[in-house]
Tab-separated table of C-alpha atoms in Angstrom:
chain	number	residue	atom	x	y	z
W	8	UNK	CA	45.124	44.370	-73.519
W	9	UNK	CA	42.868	47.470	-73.608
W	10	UNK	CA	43.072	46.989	-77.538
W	11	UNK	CA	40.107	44.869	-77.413
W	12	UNK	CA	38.427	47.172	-74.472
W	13	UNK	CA	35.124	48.131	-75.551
W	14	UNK	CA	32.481	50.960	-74.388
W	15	UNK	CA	29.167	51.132	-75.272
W	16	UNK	CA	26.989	54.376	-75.079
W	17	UNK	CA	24.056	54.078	-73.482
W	18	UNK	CA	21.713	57.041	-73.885
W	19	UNK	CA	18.667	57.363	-70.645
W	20	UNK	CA	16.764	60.116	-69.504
W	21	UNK	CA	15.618	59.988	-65.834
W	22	UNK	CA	11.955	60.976	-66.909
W	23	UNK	CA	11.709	58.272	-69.213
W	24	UNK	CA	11.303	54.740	-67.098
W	25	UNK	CA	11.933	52.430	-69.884
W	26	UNK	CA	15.115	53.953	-70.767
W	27	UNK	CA	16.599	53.845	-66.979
W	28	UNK	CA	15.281	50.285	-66.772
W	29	UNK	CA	17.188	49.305	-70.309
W	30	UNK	CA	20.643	51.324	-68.912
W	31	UNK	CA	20.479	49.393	-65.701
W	32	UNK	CA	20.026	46.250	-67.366
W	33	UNK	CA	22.941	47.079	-69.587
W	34	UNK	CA	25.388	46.921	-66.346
W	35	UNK	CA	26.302	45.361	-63.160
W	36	UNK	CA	26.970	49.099	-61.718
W	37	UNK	CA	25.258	52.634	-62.286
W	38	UNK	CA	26.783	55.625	-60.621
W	39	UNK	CA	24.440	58.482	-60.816
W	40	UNK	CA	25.787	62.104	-60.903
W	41	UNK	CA	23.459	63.961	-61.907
W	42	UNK	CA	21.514	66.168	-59.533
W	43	UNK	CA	19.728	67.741	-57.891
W	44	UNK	CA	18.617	64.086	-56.897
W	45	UNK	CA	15.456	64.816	-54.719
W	46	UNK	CA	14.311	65.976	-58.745
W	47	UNK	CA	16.128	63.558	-61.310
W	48	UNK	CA	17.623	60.751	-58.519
W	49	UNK	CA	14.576	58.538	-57.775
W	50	UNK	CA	14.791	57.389	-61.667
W	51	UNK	CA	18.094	55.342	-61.208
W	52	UNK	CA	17.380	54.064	-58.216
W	53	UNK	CA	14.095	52.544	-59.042
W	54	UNK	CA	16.025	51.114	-62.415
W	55	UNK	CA	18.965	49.490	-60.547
W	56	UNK	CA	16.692	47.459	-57.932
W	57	UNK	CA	14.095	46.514	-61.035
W	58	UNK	CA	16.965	46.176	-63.441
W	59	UNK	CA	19.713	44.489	-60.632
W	60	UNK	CA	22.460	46.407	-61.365
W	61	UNK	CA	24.204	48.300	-58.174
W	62	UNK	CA	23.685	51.509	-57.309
W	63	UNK	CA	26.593	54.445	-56.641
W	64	UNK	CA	26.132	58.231	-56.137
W	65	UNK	CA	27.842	61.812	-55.516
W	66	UNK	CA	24.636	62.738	-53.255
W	67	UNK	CA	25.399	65.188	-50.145
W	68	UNK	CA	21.485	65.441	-49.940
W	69	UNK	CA	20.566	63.441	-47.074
W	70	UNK	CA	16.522	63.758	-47.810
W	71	UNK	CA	16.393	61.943	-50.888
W	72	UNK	CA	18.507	59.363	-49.124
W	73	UNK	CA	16.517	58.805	-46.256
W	74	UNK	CA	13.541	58.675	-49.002
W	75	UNK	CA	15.417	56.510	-51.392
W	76	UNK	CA	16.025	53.857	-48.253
W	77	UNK	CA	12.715	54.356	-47.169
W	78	UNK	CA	10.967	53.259	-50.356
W	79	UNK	CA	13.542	51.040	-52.047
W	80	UNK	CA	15.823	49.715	-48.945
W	81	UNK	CA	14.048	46.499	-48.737
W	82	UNK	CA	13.223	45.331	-52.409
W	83	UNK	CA	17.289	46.658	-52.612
W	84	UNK	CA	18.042	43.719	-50.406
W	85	UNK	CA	15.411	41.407	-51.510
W	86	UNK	CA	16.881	41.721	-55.046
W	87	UNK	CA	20.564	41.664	-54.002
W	88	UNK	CA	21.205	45.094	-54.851
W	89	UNK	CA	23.343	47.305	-53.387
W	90	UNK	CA	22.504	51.040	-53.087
W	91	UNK	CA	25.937	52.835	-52.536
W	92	UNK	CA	24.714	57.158	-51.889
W	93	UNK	CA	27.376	59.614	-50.515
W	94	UNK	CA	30.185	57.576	-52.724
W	95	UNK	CA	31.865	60.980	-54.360
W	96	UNK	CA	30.445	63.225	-51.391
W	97	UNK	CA	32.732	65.599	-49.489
W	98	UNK	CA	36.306	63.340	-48.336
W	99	UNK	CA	35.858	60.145	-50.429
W	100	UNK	CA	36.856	60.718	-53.428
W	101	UNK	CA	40.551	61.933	-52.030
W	102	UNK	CA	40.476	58.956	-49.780
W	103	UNK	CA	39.912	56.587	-52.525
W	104	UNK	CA	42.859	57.967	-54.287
W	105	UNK	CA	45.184	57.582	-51.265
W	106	UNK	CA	43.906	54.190	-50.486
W	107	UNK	CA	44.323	53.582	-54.843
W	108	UNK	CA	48.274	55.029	-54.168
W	109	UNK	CA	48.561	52.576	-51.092
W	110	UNK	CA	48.016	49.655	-53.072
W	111	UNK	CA	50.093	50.435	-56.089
W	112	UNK	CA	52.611	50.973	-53.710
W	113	UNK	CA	52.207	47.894	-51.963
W	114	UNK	CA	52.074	46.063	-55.721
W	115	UNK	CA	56.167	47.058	-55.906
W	116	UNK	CA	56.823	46.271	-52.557
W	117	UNK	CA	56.729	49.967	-51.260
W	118	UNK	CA	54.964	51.274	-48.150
W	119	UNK	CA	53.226	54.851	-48.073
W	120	UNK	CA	54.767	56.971	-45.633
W	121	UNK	CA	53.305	60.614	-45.720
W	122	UNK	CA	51.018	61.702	-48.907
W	123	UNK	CA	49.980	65.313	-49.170
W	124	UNK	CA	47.081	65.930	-51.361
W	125	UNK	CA	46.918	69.515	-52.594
W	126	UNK	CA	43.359	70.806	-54.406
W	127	UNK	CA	43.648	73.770	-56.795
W	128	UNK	CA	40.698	75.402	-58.306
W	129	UNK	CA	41.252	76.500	-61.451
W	130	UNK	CA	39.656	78.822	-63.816
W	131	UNK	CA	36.287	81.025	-62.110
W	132	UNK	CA	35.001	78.762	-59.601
W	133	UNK	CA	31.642	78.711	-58.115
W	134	UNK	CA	29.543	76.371	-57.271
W	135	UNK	CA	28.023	73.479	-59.669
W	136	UNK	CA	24.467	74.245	-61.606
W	137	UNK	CA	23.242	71.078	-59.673
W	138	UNK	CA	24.466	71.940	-56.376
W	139	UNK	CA	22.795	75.767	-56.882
W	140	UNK	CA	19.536	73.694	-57.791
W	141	UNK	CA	19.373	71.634	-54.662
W	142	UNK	CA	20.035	74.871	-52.521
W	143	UNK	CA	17.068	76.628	-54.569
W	144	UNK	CA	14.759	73.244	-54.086
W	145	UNK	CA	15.514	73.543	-50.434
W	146	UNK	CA	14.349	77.010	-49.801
W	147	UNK	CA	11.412	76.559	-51.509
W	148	UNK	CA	10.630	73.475	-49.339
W	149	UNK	CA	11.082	70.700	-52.286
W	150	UNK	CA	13.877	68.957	-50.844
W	151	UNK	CA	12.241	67.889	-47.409
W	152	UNK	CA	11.570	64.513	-46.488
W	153	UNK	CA	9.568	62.880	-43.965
W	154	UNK	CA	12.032	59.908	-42.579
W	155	UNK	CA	9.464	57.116	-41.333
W	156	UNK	CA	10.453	54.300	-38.948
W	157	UNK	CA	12.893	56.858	-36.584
């Protein structure tokens, strides 16, 4: 009944601490899209494995990764947290829908055959103010990462 369905709004800023830490004690799961990550990332990550809640991203940047892994990985595990990156990056979030249209199907005993997915940009296009940032951070040599154990 999604009558009694109810959302609270949580309001965090990434360069406030105690804010992240009360959001990702507020839920079992955080997805993070904000970006670019190697600048406003770090926050939520540090939150979900002090706070438990898992961790989800949209992330193509494979530095802050590497550095997120690198210097959370481990108290991740110890705290049975699960850091998710790459989740809405590139193919997955039109897999996830065809897997999504599998199972409905399946639900009234119907098998997918073929499924075309067709993408439309609409409106001016261009590439997202976050995305732009990360490029910019890159050139001027923010966005590098040194990976340590191989």
């Amino acid at each position: 009944n999604t009558d009694d369905t109810k959302v609270d709004i949580i309001i965090a800023d990434a360069s406030d601490e105690e804010s992240m830490l009360r959001l990702a004690k507020s839920t079992k799961i955080l997805v993070s899209c904000a970006g670019p990550y190697m600048r406003y990332g770090e926050a939520a990550v540090k939150a979900c494995v002090e706070g438990g809640a898992h961790y989800v991203d949209i992330t193509g940047e494979v530095a802050f990764i590497e550095k997120m892994i690198n210097e959370y990985g481990r108290k991740a595990e110890d705290a049975g947290v699960a850091l998710c990156p790459f989740s809405g990056y590139d193919c997955v979030p039109a897999e996830l829908v065809m897997w999504l249209v599998s199972k409905a199907l399946e639900m009234e005993d119907a098998k997918l055959g073929d499924l075309a997915l067709n993408f439309r940009l609409q409106g001016e296009g261009g590439l997202p103010r976050g995305t732009i940032d990360t490029i910019l951070d890159g050139a001027d040599g923010k966005g590098k990462y040194e990976r340590k154990d191989g």
